[in-house]
Structure formats: C-alpha cells, structure tokens
Amino acid sequence: MMKRIVLIFFLALVAHAAGAEESFPTKPIRLIVPFGSGGPVDNISRVVAAKAAEKLGNAIVVENRPGAGGNVGTVVVKQANADGYTLLVAGVSFVVNPFLYANAGYDAVKDFVPIRVIAQYPQVMAVSPRVPVRDVKQLIALSKEKPNEINYGSAGIGTSGHLIMASFIAQSGAKMTHVPYKGGSTTLLGLLRGDVDVAVDGLPSFMDSAGLDNRVRIMGVSTAKPWPLAPTLPSIAQTAGLPDFDFSSWVMFLAPKGTPANVVGRLAKAVDDSLSDPAVKERLKAMASLPVGTSVDTNQFLRDESEKWGKIVRQSGAKVD
C-alpha cells in the first residue's frame, strides 16, 4: 500500500510539473542584461524581447544588472530557479570572462542552456583622421616604421575590442600600444578627440556615435568578408591578407542549467517567430545586425565560440583579478 501511495504521489508531481510547463508562461519573464542600457547587446535584446513577449502572451521585463564585466548579472541568472522565468542576454564577454577572470563565477557551457543566438554584427576598426593612412596595409606599415608610437583604445582589458586588436597585432606583426578605457563610449570619444589613434568597436556603435562620416576613418570590418549591411566597408582580413582574422559580435538568450526542454523549446519558438517578423528584421537592420535564429546549431555555436575566444584570451595573456 505504501509503495502505491508513493507511486501515486510521484505521478501526481510529474503531471503537475508537465502541466505547468505546457502552460508556460503564466507570469512575466525576467530577462537579465548584464550591462548598462543603451549598448548594442541591450538594444538588440529589447527589440527581440518585445516581440517574443507578444508571441508568448506574457510580459518580458528587461532588467539591466551591470558589474564585473557582465559577471554580476550572469551569476544572478545562474543561481535563479531553472523554470524559464529568469533568462540571460549574453554577448561575447559571456564566453571570454571565464578565461579572463580568476573566478568569473560561472562556466559558460556547463551552467547554462542556450535558447537562441538572435543576431550578429561585425566589429569595426577605425583610425583618427590625424593618422596618415588610408587602409589597413598602410596602418600596419606605419606602425612598423614607428614601433609602439601608434596607440589603440579599447573599452577595457579583455573586451572584444582589445582582444580583436591583440589578434590583429599578432597576425600582422603591427607594433601598437594599448590604451584601455572604461567603456565603449569613452573609447569612441577618445578616438574622435584624437587621444587615441585606432579603436575597434561594434558597427552599431559607430553608426550611432560616429556616423561613418569624416570624424573617423573606417579601416574595415572584422568579418572574413564584407558585411552585407555595410558592403562599402572592406574586410580587414581581405585587405591585409590575414586569412585567420574573422570576428563577429553576437547576442544570445540563455536559461539556467536544468530548465525543462519543453520550456526552452517554447522560448526558442517565440524567438524564432520574432526574428521572422518584418518589423523586427528592419529594426535589427537599422543596427547593422543580421538575425541568426535557426541558421546555426545554438549548442555547437556556444561551444565553438567558447573555444575560439578562450584561445584568444590565452594567447593575449589578458587577465583580470
């Protein structure tokens, strides 16, 4: 009799859990952005989240939780209940930080379930007008003529701009000096004022802040080929003859490890439906970003990016205590 009671109780719990998952969501979802508001990751995630909320029939509340290069907000989601009601927005720093920090507080691959990569966009290398070069080849040559006199700014040690430039220097043999700032906006301001000679940041940031006009001189995009949404900008890899120079930034939604598969599937479908919406596509296009969705295997993408950026961090020697 006791065995029957235990079995009935167990089956009741399973049925209740299954019913709850099938009716998901029954309350608002928290979407944690581990950065301040206004950057490309934040802006892109809000566009997709707004439409996904319509598809799910419940609110998605975007919450900015910056700190420690994204680690603070990321750990909040890692420690949340694995029920689909607390999700993470991640960018490249998500896979960089476990290699960069002595203790980031999470493992990008083991502690989370990826839902979808929602968008990608290239990084852009630009120089101050005071630097007498017209393309990347001339920039490399000038840096070798004047070793370490040319400096490049980044949003900080271990940021994508820093690591991309470190990889560029390693591959091209250029001789430059790193000047870390405390954010992308201050880096662009330093470039515009001529405080630094070179900077790398996301194409959306240059469209918003620098306008692709005469205030800076664009050297090219960080992807292996020209970016479809900015076809007039050359590929750095092609211009400089660097076949291994291929970087893009991306935005991904993730859930804590253990989130039920059908809940993850429900969230993924809402994202997919959002990315197919013409208005969403247009808003992403305005931010120089292409939707990704089902065009990649999300789990494999996360593993590949973690391996790729981990290797770059190790080669650069970048560390944050």
PDB file of C-alpha atoms in Angstrom:
ATOM      1  CA  MET A   1       0.000   0.000   0.000  1.00  0.00           C
ATOM      2  CA  MET A   2       2.809   2.414   0.904  1.00  0.00           C
ATOM      3  CA  LYS A   3       4.515   1.763  -2.436  1.00  0.00           C
ATOM      4  CA  ARG A   4       1.252   2.544  -4.232  1.00  0.00           C
ATOM      5  CA  ILE A   5       0.833   5.793  -2.287  1.00  0.00           C
ATOM      6  CA  VAL A   6       4.395   6.868  -3.125  1.00  0.00           C
ATOM      7  CA  LEU A   7       3.879   5.999  -6.801  1.00  0.00           C
ATOM      8  CA  ILE A   8       0.592   7.915  -6.963  1.00  0.00           C
ATOM      9  CA  PHE A   9       2.227  10.926  -5.286  1.00  0.00           C
ATOM     10  CA  PHE A  10       5.167  10.787  -7.695  1.00  0.00           C
ATOM     11  CA  LEU A  11       2.901  10.564 -10.745  1.00  0.00           C
ATOM     12  CA  ALA A  12       0.854  13.480  -9.447  1.00  0.00           C
ATOM     13  CA  LEU A  13       4.012  15.595  -9.132  1.00  0.00           C
ATOM     14  CA  VAL A  14       5.098  14.682 -12.664  1.00  0.00           C
ATOM     15  CA  ALA A  15       1.659  15.506 -14.041  1.00  0.00           C
ATOM     16  CA  HIS A  16       1.603  18.834 -12.204  1.00  0.00           C
ATOM     17  CA  ALA A  17       5.095  19.756 -13.499  1.00  0.00           C
ATOM     18  CA  ALA A  18       4.178  18.752 -17.057  1.00  0.00           C
ATOM     19  CA  GLY A  19       1.011  20.816 -16.890  1.00  0.00           C
ATOM     20  CA  ALA A  20       2.905  23.843 -15.595  1.00  0.00           C
ATOM     21  CA  GLU A  21       5.469  23.557 -18.366  1.00  0.00           C
ATOM     22  CA  GLU A  22       2.816  23.181 -21.061  1.00  0.00           C
ATOM     23  CA  SER A  23       1.047  26.341 -19.853  1.00  0.00           C
ATOM     24  CA  PHE A  24       4.318  28.295 -19.690  1.00  0.00           C
ATOM     25  CA  PRO A  25       4.496  31.220 -19.198  1.00  0.00           C
ATOM     26  CA  THR A  26       1.893  32.070 -16.558  1.00  0.00           C
ATOM     27  CA  LYS A  27       3.716  35.129 -15.249  1.00  0.00           C
ATOM     28  CA  PRO A  28       6.203  37.757 -16.505  1.00  0.00           C
ATOM     29  CA  ILE A  29       9.711  36.631 -17.501  1.00  0.00           C
ATOM     30  CA  ARG A  30      12.821  38.456 -16.269  1.00  0.00           C
ATOM     31  CA  LEU A  31      15.437  38.994 -18.955  1.00  0.00           C
ATOM     32  CA  ILE A  32      18.734  39.979 -17.345  1.00  0.00           C
ATOM     33  CA  VAL A  33      21.107  42.137 -19.403  1.00  0.00           C
ATOM     34  CA  PRO A  34      24.462  42.074 -17.564  1.00  0.00           C
ATOM     35  CA  PHE A  35      25.434  45.502 -18.927  1.00  0.00           C
ATOM     36  CA  GLY A  36      24.199  49.058 -18.719  1.00  0.00           C
ATOM     37  CA  SER A  37      21.434  50.244 -21.008  1.00  0.00           C
ATOM     38  CA  GLY A  38      21.967  51.629 -24.478  1.00  0.00           C
ATOM     39  CA  GLY A  39      24.667  49.388 -25.946  1.00  0.00           C
ATOM     40  CA  PRO A  40      24.189  47.051 -28.927  1.00  0.00           C
ATOM     41  CA  VAL A  41      23.527  43.965 -26.766  1.00  0.00           C
ATOM     42  CA  ASP A  42      20.908  45.807 -24.735  1.00  0.00           C
ATOM     43  CA  ASN A  43      19.255  47.449 -27.748  1.00  0.00           C
ATOM     44  CA  ILE A  44      19.093  44.290 -29.847  1.00  0.00           C
ATOM     45  CA  SER A  45      17.756  42.167 -26.990  1.00  0.00           C
ATOM     46  CA  ARG A  46      14.970  44.652 -26.252  1.00  0.00           C
ATOM     47  CA  VAL A  47      13.748  44.611 -29.854  1.00  0.00           C
ATOM     48  CA  VAL A  48      13.502  40.822 -29.924  1.00  0.00           C
ATOM     49  CA  ALA A  49      12.174  40.515 -26.359  1.00  0.00           C
ATOM     50  CA  ALA A  50       9.291  42.890 -27.057  1.00  0.00           C
ATOM     51  CA  LYS A  51       8.074  40.804 -29.987  1.00  0.00           C
ATOM     52  CA  ALA A  52       8.753  37.493 -28.187  1.00  0.00           C
ATOM     53  CA  ALA A  53       6.549  38.677 -25.322  1.00  0.00           C
ATOM     54  CA  GLU A  54       3.690  39.108 -27.788  1.00  0.00           C
ATOM     55  CA  LYS A  55       4.255  35.589 -29.095  1.00  0.00           C
ATOM     56  CA  LEU A  56       4.323  34.119 -25.575  1.00  0.00           C
ATOM     57  CA  GLY A  57       1.307  36.070 -24.388  1.00  0.00           C
ATOM     58  CA  ASN A  58       3.091  37.372 -21.299  1.00  0.00           C
ATOM     59  CA  ALA A  59       5.440  40.207 -20.425  1.00  0.00           C
ATOM     60  CA  ILE A  60       9.222  40.012 -20.680  1.00  0.00           C
ATOM     61  CA  VAL A  61      10.748  42.504 -18.274  1.00  0.00           C
ATOM     62  CA  VAL A  62      14.265  43.565 -19.270  1.00  0.00           C
ATOM     63  CA  GLU A  63      16.486  44.234 -16.270  1.00  0.00           C
ATOM     64  CA  ASN A  64      19.974  45.712 -16.543  1.00  0.00           C
ATOM     65  CA  ARG A  65      22.367  44.247 -13.954  1.00  0.00           C
ATOM     66  CA  PRO A  66      25.865  45.521 -14.865  1.00  0.00           C
ATOM     67  CA  GLY A  67      29.041  44.791 -12.941  1.00  0.00           C
ATOM     68  CA  ALA A  68      32.371  42.958 -13.202  1.00  0.00           C
ATOM     69  CA  GLY A  69      32.318  42.937 -16.998  1.00  0.00           C
ATOM     70  CA  GLY A  70      28.977  41.156 -17.087  1.00  0.00           C
ATOM     71  CA  ASN A  71      29.695  38.587 -14.372  1.00  0.00           C
ATOM     72  CA  VAL A  72      27.273  40.021 -11.804  1.00  0.00           C
ATOM     73  CA  GLY A  73      24.150  39.679 -13.933  1.00  0.00           C
ATOM     74  CA  THR A  74      25.300  36.361 -15.355  1.00  0.00           C
ATOM     75  CA  VAL A  75      25.687  34.814 -11.893  1.00  0.00           C
ATOM     76  CA  VAL A  76      22.224  36.106 -10.929  1.00  0.00           C
ATOM     77  CA  VAL A  77      20.751  34.010 -13.742  1.00  0.00           C
ATOM     78  CA  LYS A  78      22.953  31.010 -12.983  1.00  0.00           C
ATOM     79  CA  GLN A  79      21.593  30.952  -9.425  1.00  0.00           C
ATOM     80  CA  ALA A  80      17.957  31.525 -10.426  1.00  0.00           C
ATOM     81  CA  ASN A  81      15.308  28.803 -10.477  1.00  0.00           C
ATOM     82  CA  ALA A  82      15.573  26.750 -13.663  1.00  0.00           C
ATOM     83  CA  ASP A  83      11.943  27.319 -14.626  1.00  0.00           C
ATOM     84  CA  GLY A  84      12.263  29.645 -17.633  1.00  0.00           C
ATOM     85  CA  TYR A  85      11.232  32.772 -15.747  1.00  0.00           C
ATOM     86  CA  THR A  86      14.737  34.203 -15.399  1.00  0.00           C
ATOM     87  CA  LEU A  87      16.791  34.379 -18.594  1.00  0.00           C
ATOM     88  CA  LEU A  88      20.138  35.857 -19.623  1.00  0.00           C
ATOM     89  CA  VAL A  89      21.155  38.046 -22.525  1.00  0.00           C
ATOM     90  CA  ALA A  90      24.766  37.312 -23.457  1.00  0.00           C
ATOM     91  CA  GLY A  91      27.373  38.766 -25.767  1.00  0.00           C
ATOM     92  CA  VAL A  92      30.970  37.794 -26.499  1.00  0.00           C
ATOM     93  CA  SER A  93      32.091  38.663 -22.959  1.00  0.00           C
ATOM     94  CA  PHE A  94      29.984  35.748 -21.725  1.00  0.00           C
ATOM     95  CA  VAL A  95      32.449  33.252 -23.223  1.00  0.00           C
ATOM     96  CA  VAL A  96      35.511  35.453 -22.648  1.00  0.00           C
ATOM     97  CA  ASN A  97      35.139  36.088 -18.911  1.00  0.00           C
ATOM     98  CA  PRO A  98      35.642  32.519 -17.626  1.00  0.00           C
ATOM     99  CA  PHE A  99      39.104  32.637 -19.236  1.00  0.00           C
ATOM    100  CA  LEU A 100      39.796  36.268 -18.328  1.00  0.00           C
ATOM    101  CA  TYR A 101      38.851  36.356 -14.642  1.00  0.00           C
ATOM    102  CA  ALA A 102      40.438  34.290 -11.900  1.00  0.00           C
ATOM    103  CA  ASN A 103      36.877  33.441 -10.835  1.00  0.00           C
ATOM    104  CA  ALA A 104      34.086  34.626 -13.117  1.00  0.00           C
ATOM    105  CA  GLY A 105      31.585  32.646 -11.065  1.00  0.00           C
ATOM    106  CA  TYR A 106      30.244  30.505 -13.893  1.00  0.00           C
ATOM    107  CA  ASP A 107      31.077  28.156 -16.732  1.00  0.00           C
ATOM    108  CA  ALA A 108      29.577  29.401 -19.996  1.00  0.00           C
ATOM    109  CA  VAL A 109      28.996  25.928 -21.442  1.00  0.00           C
ATOM    110  CA  LYS A 110      28.151  23.882 -18.329  1.00  0.00           C
ATOM    111  CA  ASP A 111      25.987  26.260 -16.304  1.00  0.00           C
ATOM    112  CA  PHE A 112      23.520  27.421 -18.957  1.00  0.00           C
ATOM    113  CA  VAL A 113      21.163  26.159 -21.636  1.00  0.00           C
ATOM    114  CA  PRO A 114      21.371  28.249 -24.826  1.00  0.00           C
ATOM    115  CA  ILE A 115      17.997  29.218 -26.267  1.00  0.00           C
ATOM    116  CA  ARG A 116      18.936  31.021 -29.478  1.00  0.00           C
ATOM    117  CA  VAL A 117      21.604  33.229 -30.995  1.00  0.00           C
ATOM    118  CA  ILE A 118      19.385  36.116 -32.006  1.00  0.00           C
ATOM    119  CA  ALA A 119      21.710  38.390 -34.003  1.00  0.00           C
ATOM    120  CA  GLN A 120      25.259  39.032 -35.189  1.00  0.00           C
ATOM    121  CA  TYR A 121      27.111  42.170 -36.203  1.00  0.00           C
ATOM    122  CA  PRO A 122      30.744  42.940 -37.087  1.00  0.00           C
ATOM    123  CA  GLN A 123      33.314  44.922 -35.195  1.00  0.00           C
ATOM    124  CA  VAL A 124      34.837  47.898 -36.994  1.00  0.00           C
ATOM    125  CA  MET A 125      38.403  49.212 -36.925  1.00  0.00           C
ATOM    126  CA  ALA A 126      38.708  52.956 -37.310  1.00  0.00           C
ATOM    127  CA  VAL A 127      41.522  55.497 -37.086  1.00  0.00           C
ATOM    128  CA  SER A 128      41.658  59.140 -36.136  1.00  0.00           C
ATOM    129  CA  PRO A 129      41.854  61.499 -39.141  1.00  0.00           C
ATOM    130  CA  ARG A 130      45.241  62.656 -37.844  1.00  0.00           C
ATOM    131  CA  VAL A 131      46.722  59.223 -38.682  1.00  0.00           C
ATOM    132  CA  PRO A 132      48.054  59.466 -42.269  1.00  0.00           C
ATOM    133  CA  VAL A 133      46.788  56.117 -43.567  1.00  0.00           C
ATOM    134  CA  ARG A 134      44.023  55.135 -45.949  1.00  0.00           C
ATOM    135  CA  ASP A 135      43.792  51.396 -45.381  1.00  0.00           C
ATOM    136  CA  VAL A 136      44.880  48.608 -43.046  1.00  0.00           C
ATOM    137  CA  LYS A 137      48.028  47.812 -45.032  1.00  0.00           C
ATOM    138  CA  GLN A 138      49.245  51.383 -44.615  1.00  0.00           C
ATOM    139  CA  LEU A 139      48.370  51.272 -40.906  1.00  0.00           C
ATOM    140  CA  ILE A 140      50.447  48.125 -40.417  1.00  0.00           C
ATOM    141  CA  ALA A 141      53.367  49.613 -42.331  1.00  0.00           C
ATOM    142  CA  LEU A 142      53.246  52.880 -40.366  1.00  0.00           C
ATOM    143  CA  SER A 143      53.183  51.022 -37.051  1.00  0.00           C
ATOM    144  CA  LYS A 144      56.309  49.131 -38.051  1.00  0.00           C
ATOM    145  CA  GLU A 145      58.057  52.341 -39.115  1.00  0.00           C
ATOM    146  CA  LYS A 146      57.185  53.915 -35.752  1.00  0.00           C
ATOM    147  CA  PRO A 147      57.068  50.977 -33.327  1.00  0.00           C
ATOM    148  CA  ASN A 148      54.564  51.449 -30.484  1.00  0.00           C
ATOM    149  CA  GLU A 149      54.052  55.146 -31.257  1.00  0.00           C
ATOM    150  CA  ILE A 150      50.576  54.375 -32.582  1.00  0.00           C
ATOM    151  CA  ASN A 151      48.155  53.592 -29.777  1.00  0.00           C
ATOM    152  CA  TYR A 152      44.798  51.860 -29.861  1.00  0.00           C
ATOM    153  CA  GLY A 153      41.922  52.309 -27.458  1.00  0.00           C
ATOM    154  CA  SER A 154      39.515  49.692 -26.178  1.00  0.00           C
ATOM    155  CA  ALA A 155      36.650  49.518 -23.703  1.00  0.00           C
ATOM    156  CA  GLY A 156      38.991  47.734 -21.288  1.00  0.00           C
ATOM    157  CA  ILE A 157      41.297  44.761 -20.839  1.00  0.00           C
ATOM    158  CA  GLY A 158      39.701  41.592 -22.179  1.00  0.00           C
ATOM    159  CA  THR A 159      36.899  43.321 -24.061  1.00  0.00           C
ATOM    160  CA  SER A 160      36.242  42.212 -27.625  1.00  0.00           C
ATOM    161  CA  GLY A 161      37.879  45.383 -28.986  1.00  0.00           C
ATOM    162  CA  HIS A 162      41.059  44.698 -27.022  1.00  0.00           C
ATOM    163  CA  LEU A 163      41.203  41.008 -27.967  1.00  0.00           C
ATOM    164  CA  ILE A 164      40.471  41.648 -31.639  1.00  0.00           C
ATOM    165  CA  MET A 165      43.257  44.215 -31.795  1.00  0.00           C
ATOM    166  CA  ALA A 166      45.611  41.850 -29.937  1.00  0.00           C
ATOM    167  CA  SER A 167      44.846  39.166 -32.503  1.00  0.00           C
ATOM    168  CA  PHE A 168      45.296  41.665 -35.354  1.00  0.00           C
ATOM    169  CA  ILE A 169      48.716  42.690 -33.994  1.00  0.00           C
ATOM    170  CA  ALA A 170      49.787  39.070 -33.532  1.00  0.00           C
ATOM    171  CA  GLN A 171      48.742  38.112 -37.064  1.00  0.00           C
ATOM    172  CA  SER A 172      50.017  41.218 -38.872  1.00  0.00           C
ATOM    173  CA  GLY A 173      53.167  41.996 -36.897  1.00  0.00           C
ATOM    174  CA  ALA A 174      51.965  45.548 -36.260  1.00  0.00           C
ATOM    175  CA  LYS A 175      53.560  47.438 -33.359  1.00  0.00           C
ATOM    176  CA  MET A 176      50.994  49.361 -31.288  1.00  0.00           C
ATOM    177  CA  THR A 177      50.364  50.358 -27.683  1.00  0.00           C
ATOM    178  CA  HIS A 178      47.125  49.511 -25.852  1.00  0.00           C
ATOM    179  CA  VAL A 179      45.196  52.271 -24.050  1.00  0.00           C
ATOM    180  CA  PRO A 180      42.298  50.761 -22.072  1.00  0.00           C
ATOM    181  CA  TYR A 181      39.274  52.921 -21.283  1.00  0.00           C
ATOM    182  CA  LYS A 182      36.316  52.180 -19.021  1.00  0.00           C
ATOM    183  CA  GLY A 183      33.705  51.689 -21.713  1.00  0.00           C
ATOM    184  CA  GLY A 184      32.951  51.789 -25.414  1.00  0.00           C
ATOM    185  CA  SER A 185      31.520  55.310 -25.444  1.00  0.00           C
ATOM    186  CA  THR A 186      34.633  56.804 -23.838  1.00  0.00           C
ATOM    187  CA  THR A 187      36.804  54.899 -26.307  1.00  0.00           C
ATOM    188  CA  LEU A 188      34.938  56.392 -29.251  1.00  0.00           C
ATOM    189  CA  LEU A 189      35.165  59.828 -27.661  1.00  0.00           C
ATOM    190  CA  GLY A 190      38.920  59.373 -27.282  1.00  0.00           C
ATOM    191  CA  LEU A 191      39.166  58.416 -30.945  1.00  0.00           C
ATOM    192  CA  LEU A 192      37.081  61.403 -32.057  1.00  0.00           C
ATOM    193  CA  ARG A 193      39.231  63.769 -29.977  1.00  0.00           C
ATOM    194  CA  GLY A 194      42.455  62.217 -31.251  1.00  0.00           C
ATOM    195  CA  ASP A 195      43.521  60.958 -27.841  1.00  0.00           C
ATOM    196  CA  VAL A 196      43.997  57.522 -29.382  1.00  0.00           C
ATOM    197  CA  ASP A 197      44.882  56.664 -32.966  1.00  0.00           C
ATOM    198  CA  VAL A 198      42.936  53.443 -33.502  1.00  0.00           C
ATOM    199  CA  ALA A 199      39.878  51.807 -31.961  1.00  0.00           C
ATOM    200  CA  VAL A 200      37.685  48.775 -32.537  1.00  0.00           C
ATOM    201  CA  ASP A 201      34.017  48.698 -31.599  1.00  0.00           C
ATOM    202  CA  GLY A 202      30.769  47.237 -32.871  1.00  0.00           C
ATOM    203  CA  LEU A 203      29.421  48.579 -36.148  1.00  0.00           C
ATOM    204  CA  PRO A 204      26.144  49.617 -34.418  1.00  0.00           C
ATOM    205  CA  SER A 205      28.153  51.856 -32.071  1.00  0.00           C
ATOM    206  CA  PHE A 206      29.880  53.602 -34.971  1.00  0.00           C
ATOM    207  CA  MET A 207      26.560  54.119 -36.720  1.00  0.00           C
ATOM    208  CA  ASP A 208      25.103  55.695 -33.577  1.00  0.00           C
ATOM    209  CA  SER A 209      28.123  57.636 -32.320  1.00  0.00           C
ATOM    210  CA  ALA A 210      30.440  58.331 -35.201  1.00  0.00           C
ATOM    211  CA  GLY A 211      28.034  58.230 -38.093  1.00  0.00           C
ATOM    212  CA  LEU A 212      30.560  56.718 -40.540  1.00  0.00           C
ATOM    213  CA  ASP A 213      31.488  60.243 -41.582  1.00  0.00           C
ATOM    214  CA  ASN A 214      34.693  62.278 -41.754  1.00  0.00           C
ATOM    215  CA  ARG A 215      35.147  62.361 -37.985  1.00  0.00           C
ATOM    216  CA  VAL A 216      36.820  58.946 -38.156  1.00  0.00           C
ATOM    217  CA  ARG A 217      38.340  56.921 -40.974  1.00  0.00           C
ATOM    218  CA  ILE A 218      36.959  53.384 -41.197  1.00  0.00           C
ATOM    219  CA  MET A 219      39.605  50.763 -41.994  1.00  0.00           C
ATOM    220  CA  GLY A 220      37.167  47.887 -42.353  1.00  0.00           C
ATOM    221  CA  VAL A 221      35.033  45.245 -40.684  1.00  0.00           C
ATOM    222  CA  SER A 222      36.295  42.349 -38.605  1.00  0.00           C
ATOM    223  CA  THR A 223      34.496  39.613 -40.549  1.00  0.00           C
ATOM    224  CA  ALA A 224      36.232  37.470 -43.166  1.00  0.00           C
ATOM    225  CA  LYS A 225      34.129  39.066 -45.914  1.00  0.00           C
ATOM    226  CA  PRO A 226      32.431  42.474 -46.221  1.00  0.00           C
ATOM    227  CA  TRP A 227      29.293  42.745 -44.099  1.00  0.00           C
ATOM    228  CA  PRO A 228      26.105  42.565 -46.221  1.00  0.00           C
ATOM    229  CA  LEU A 229      24.555  45.531 -44.403  1.00  0.00           C
ATOM    230  CA  ALA A 230      27.650  47.708 -44.955  1.00  0.00           C
ATOM    231  CA  PRO A 231      29.006  46.451 -48.307  1.00  0.00           C
ATOM    232  CA  THR A 232      31.144  49.534 -48.953  1.00  0.00           C
ATOM    233  CA  LEU A 233      33.331  48.775 -45.930  1.00  0.00           C
ATOM    234  CA  PRO A 234      36.227  46.451 -46.789  1.00  0.00           C
ATOM    235  CA  SER A 235      37.080  43.304 -44.880  1.00  0.00           C
ATOM    236  CA  ILE A 236      40.238  43.745 -42.784  1.00  0.00           C
ATOM    237  CA  ALA A 237      41.122  40.118 -43.429  1.00  0.00           C
ATOM    238  CA  GLN A 238      40.971  40.546 -47.183  1.00  0.00           C
ATOM    239  CA  THR A 239      42.692  43.950 -47.284  1.00  0.00           C
ATOM    240  CA  ALA A 240      45.577  42.936 -45.030  1.00  0.00           C
ATOM    241  CA  GLY A 241      45.849  39.343 -46.251  1.00  0.00           C
ATOM    242  CA  LEU A 242      45.029  37.812 -42.845  1.00  0.00           C
ATOM    243  CA  PRO A 243      43.015  34.643 -43.572  1.00  0.00           C
ATOM    244  CA  ASP A 244      42.535  33.791 -39.884  1.00  0.00           C
ATOM    245  CA  PHE A 245      41.181  37.221 -38.940  1.00  0.00           C
ATOM    246  CA  ASP A 246      37.430  36.661 -38.639  1.00  0.00           C
ATOM    247  CA  PHE A 247      35.407  38.029 -35.727  1.00  0.00           C
ATOM    248  CA  SER A 248      31.802  38.964 -35.171  1.00  0.00           C
ATOM    249  CA  SER A 249      29.832  40.002 -32.140  1.00  0.00           C
ATOM    250  CA  TRP A 250      26.592  38.278 -31.262  1.00  0.00           C
ATOM    251  CA  VAL A 251      23.646  38.362 -28.904  1.00  0.00           C
ATOM    252  CA  MET A 252      22.254  35.182 -27.347  1.00  0.00           C
ATOM    253  CA  PHE A 253      19.431  34.261 -24.977  1.00  0.00           C
ATOM    254  CA  LEU A 254      20.159  31.568 -22.367  1.00  0.00           C
ATOM    255  CA  ALA A 255      18.455  29.894 -19.405  1.00  0.00           C
ATOM    256  CA  PRO A 256      19.917  28.320 -16.253  1.00  0.00           C
ATOM    257  CA  LYS A 257      21.072  24.729 -16.473  1.00  0.00           C
ATOM    258  CA  GLY A 258      18.222  22.324 -15.754  1.00  0.00           C
ATOM    259  CA  THR A 259      15.494  24.378 -17.409  1.00  0.00           C
ATOM    260  CA  PRO A 260      12.989  21.860 -18.863  1.00  0.00           C
ATOM    261  CA  ALA A 261      13.472  21.126 -22.548  1.00  0.00           C
ATOM    262  CA  ASN A 262       9.886  21.966 -23.494  1.00  0.00           C
ATOM    263  CA  VAL A 263      10.166  25.356 -21.765  1.00  0.00           C
ATOM    264  CA  VAL A 264      13.384  26.056 -23.668  1.00  0.00           C
ATOM    265  CA  GLY A 265      11.612  24.955 -26.845  1.00  0.00           C
ATOM    266  CA  ARG A 266       8.707  27.296 -26.176  1.00  0.00           C
ATOM    267  CA  LEU A 267      11.104  30.203 -25.657  1.00  0.00           C
ATOM    268  CA  ALA A 268      13.111  29.297 -28.764  1.00  0.00           C
ATOM    269  CA  LYS A 269       9.969  29.232 -30.905  1.00  0.00           C
ATOM    270  CA  ALA A 270       8.944  32.657 -29.624  1.00  0.00           C
ATOM    271  CA  VAL A 271      12.395  33.996 -30.565  1.00  0.00           C
ATOM    272  CA  ASP A 272      12.242  32.327 -33.993  1.00  0.00           C
ATOM    273  CA  ASP A 273       8.819  33.805 -34.675  1.00  0.00           C
ATOM    274  CA  SER A 274      10.101  37.212 -33.571  1.00  0.00           C
ATOM    275  CA  LEU A 275      13.119  37.061 -35.860  1.00  0.00           C
ATOM    276  CA  SER A 276      10.877  36.289 -38.825  1.00  0.00           C
ATOM    277  CA  ASP A 277       8.750  39.361 -38.172  1.00  0.00           C
ATOM    278  CA  PRO A 278       9.396  42.054 -40.848  1.00  0.00           C
ATOM    279  CA  ALA A 279       9.372  44.907 -38.328  1.00  0.00           C
ATOM    280  CA  VAL A 280      11.966  43.166 -36.150  1.00  0.00           C
ATOM    281  CA  LYS A 281      14.145  42.480 -39.179  1.00  0.00           C
ATOM    282  CA  GLU A 282      14.027  46.142 -40.139  1.00  0.00           C
ATOM    283  CA  ARG A 283      14.959  47.304 -36.641  1.00  0.00           C
ATOM    284  CA  LEU A 284      17.876  44.872 -36.497  1.00  0.00           C
ATOM    285  CA  LYS A 285      18.970  46.010 -39.943  1.00  0.00           C
ATOM    286  CA  ALA A 286      18.976  49.612 -38.707  1.00  0.00           C
ATOM    287  CA  MET A 287      21.503  48.438 -36.102  1.00  0.00           C
ATOM    288  CA  ALA A 288      23.664  46.738 -38.780  1.00  0.00           C
ATOM    289  CA  SER A 289      22.677  43.373 -37.306  1.00  0.00           C
ATOM    290  CA  LEU A 290      21.516  40.215 -39.040  1.00  0.00           C
ATOM    291  CA  PRO A 291      19.090  37.768 -37.394  1.00  0.00           C
ATOM    292  CA  VAL A 292      20.537  34.309 -36.709  1.00  0.00           C
ATOM    293  CA  GLY A 293      17.940  32.013 -35.119  1.00  0.00           C
ATOM    294  CA  THR A 294      17.746  28.534 -36.600  1.00  0.00           C
ATOM    295  CA  SER A 295      20.533  29.197 -39.121  1.00  0.00           C
ATOM    296  CA  VAL A 296      23.051  27.853 -36.585  1.00  0.00           C
ATOM    297  CA  ASP A 297      23.103  24.983 -34.084  1.00  0.00           C
ATOM    298  CA  THR A 298      22.889  27.020 -30.882  1.00  0.00           C
ATOM    299  CA  ASN A 299      24.649  24.488 -28.644  1.00  0.00           C
ATOM    300  CA  GLN A 300      27.503  23.963 -31.106  1.00  0.00           C
ATOM    301  CA  PHE A 301      27.804  27.708 -31.665  1.00  0.00           C
ATOM    302  CA  LEU A 302      28.250  28.276 -27.926  1.00  0.00           C
ATOM    303  CA  ARG A 303      30.909  25.565 -27.653  1.00  0.00           C
ATOM    304  CA  ASP A 304      32.780  26.848 -30.715  1.00  0.00           C
ATOM    305  CA  GLU A 305      32.742  30.474 -29.546  1.00  0.00           C
ATOM    306  CA  SER A 306      33.910  29.487 -26.072  1.00  0.00           C
ATOM    307  CA  GLU A 307      36.841  27.581 -27.546  1.00  0.00           C
ATOM    308  CA  LYS A 308      37.703  30.341 -30.041  1.00  0.00           C
ATOM    309  CA  TRP A 309      37.686  33.240 -27.591  1.00  0.00           C
ATOM    310  CA  GLY A 310      39.324  31.206 -24.846  1.00  0.00           C
ATOM    311  CA  LYS A 311      42.256  30.593 -27.174  1.00  0.00           C
ATOM    312  CA  ILE A 312      42.499  34.308 -27.987  1.00  0.00           C
ATOM    313  CA  VAL A 313      42.476  35.257 -24.290  1.00  0.00           C
ATOM    314  CA  ARG A 314      45.264  32.771 -23.560  1.00  0.00           C
ATOM    315  CA  GLN A 315      47.359  33.991 -26.492  1.00  0.00           C
ATOM    316  CA  SER A 316      46.911  37.645 -25.485  1.00  0.00           C
ATOM    317  CA  GLY A 317      47.882  36.985 -21.879  1.00  0.00           C
ATOM    318  CA  ALA A 318      44.988  39.204 -20.723  1.00  0.00           C
ATOM    319  CA  LYS A 319      43.933  38.697 -17.105  1.00  0.00           C
ATOM    320  CA  VAL A 320      41.608  40.454 -14.673  1.00  0.00           C
ATOM    321  CA  ASP A 321      41.975  39.585 -10.990  1.00  0.00           C
TER     322      ASP A 321
END
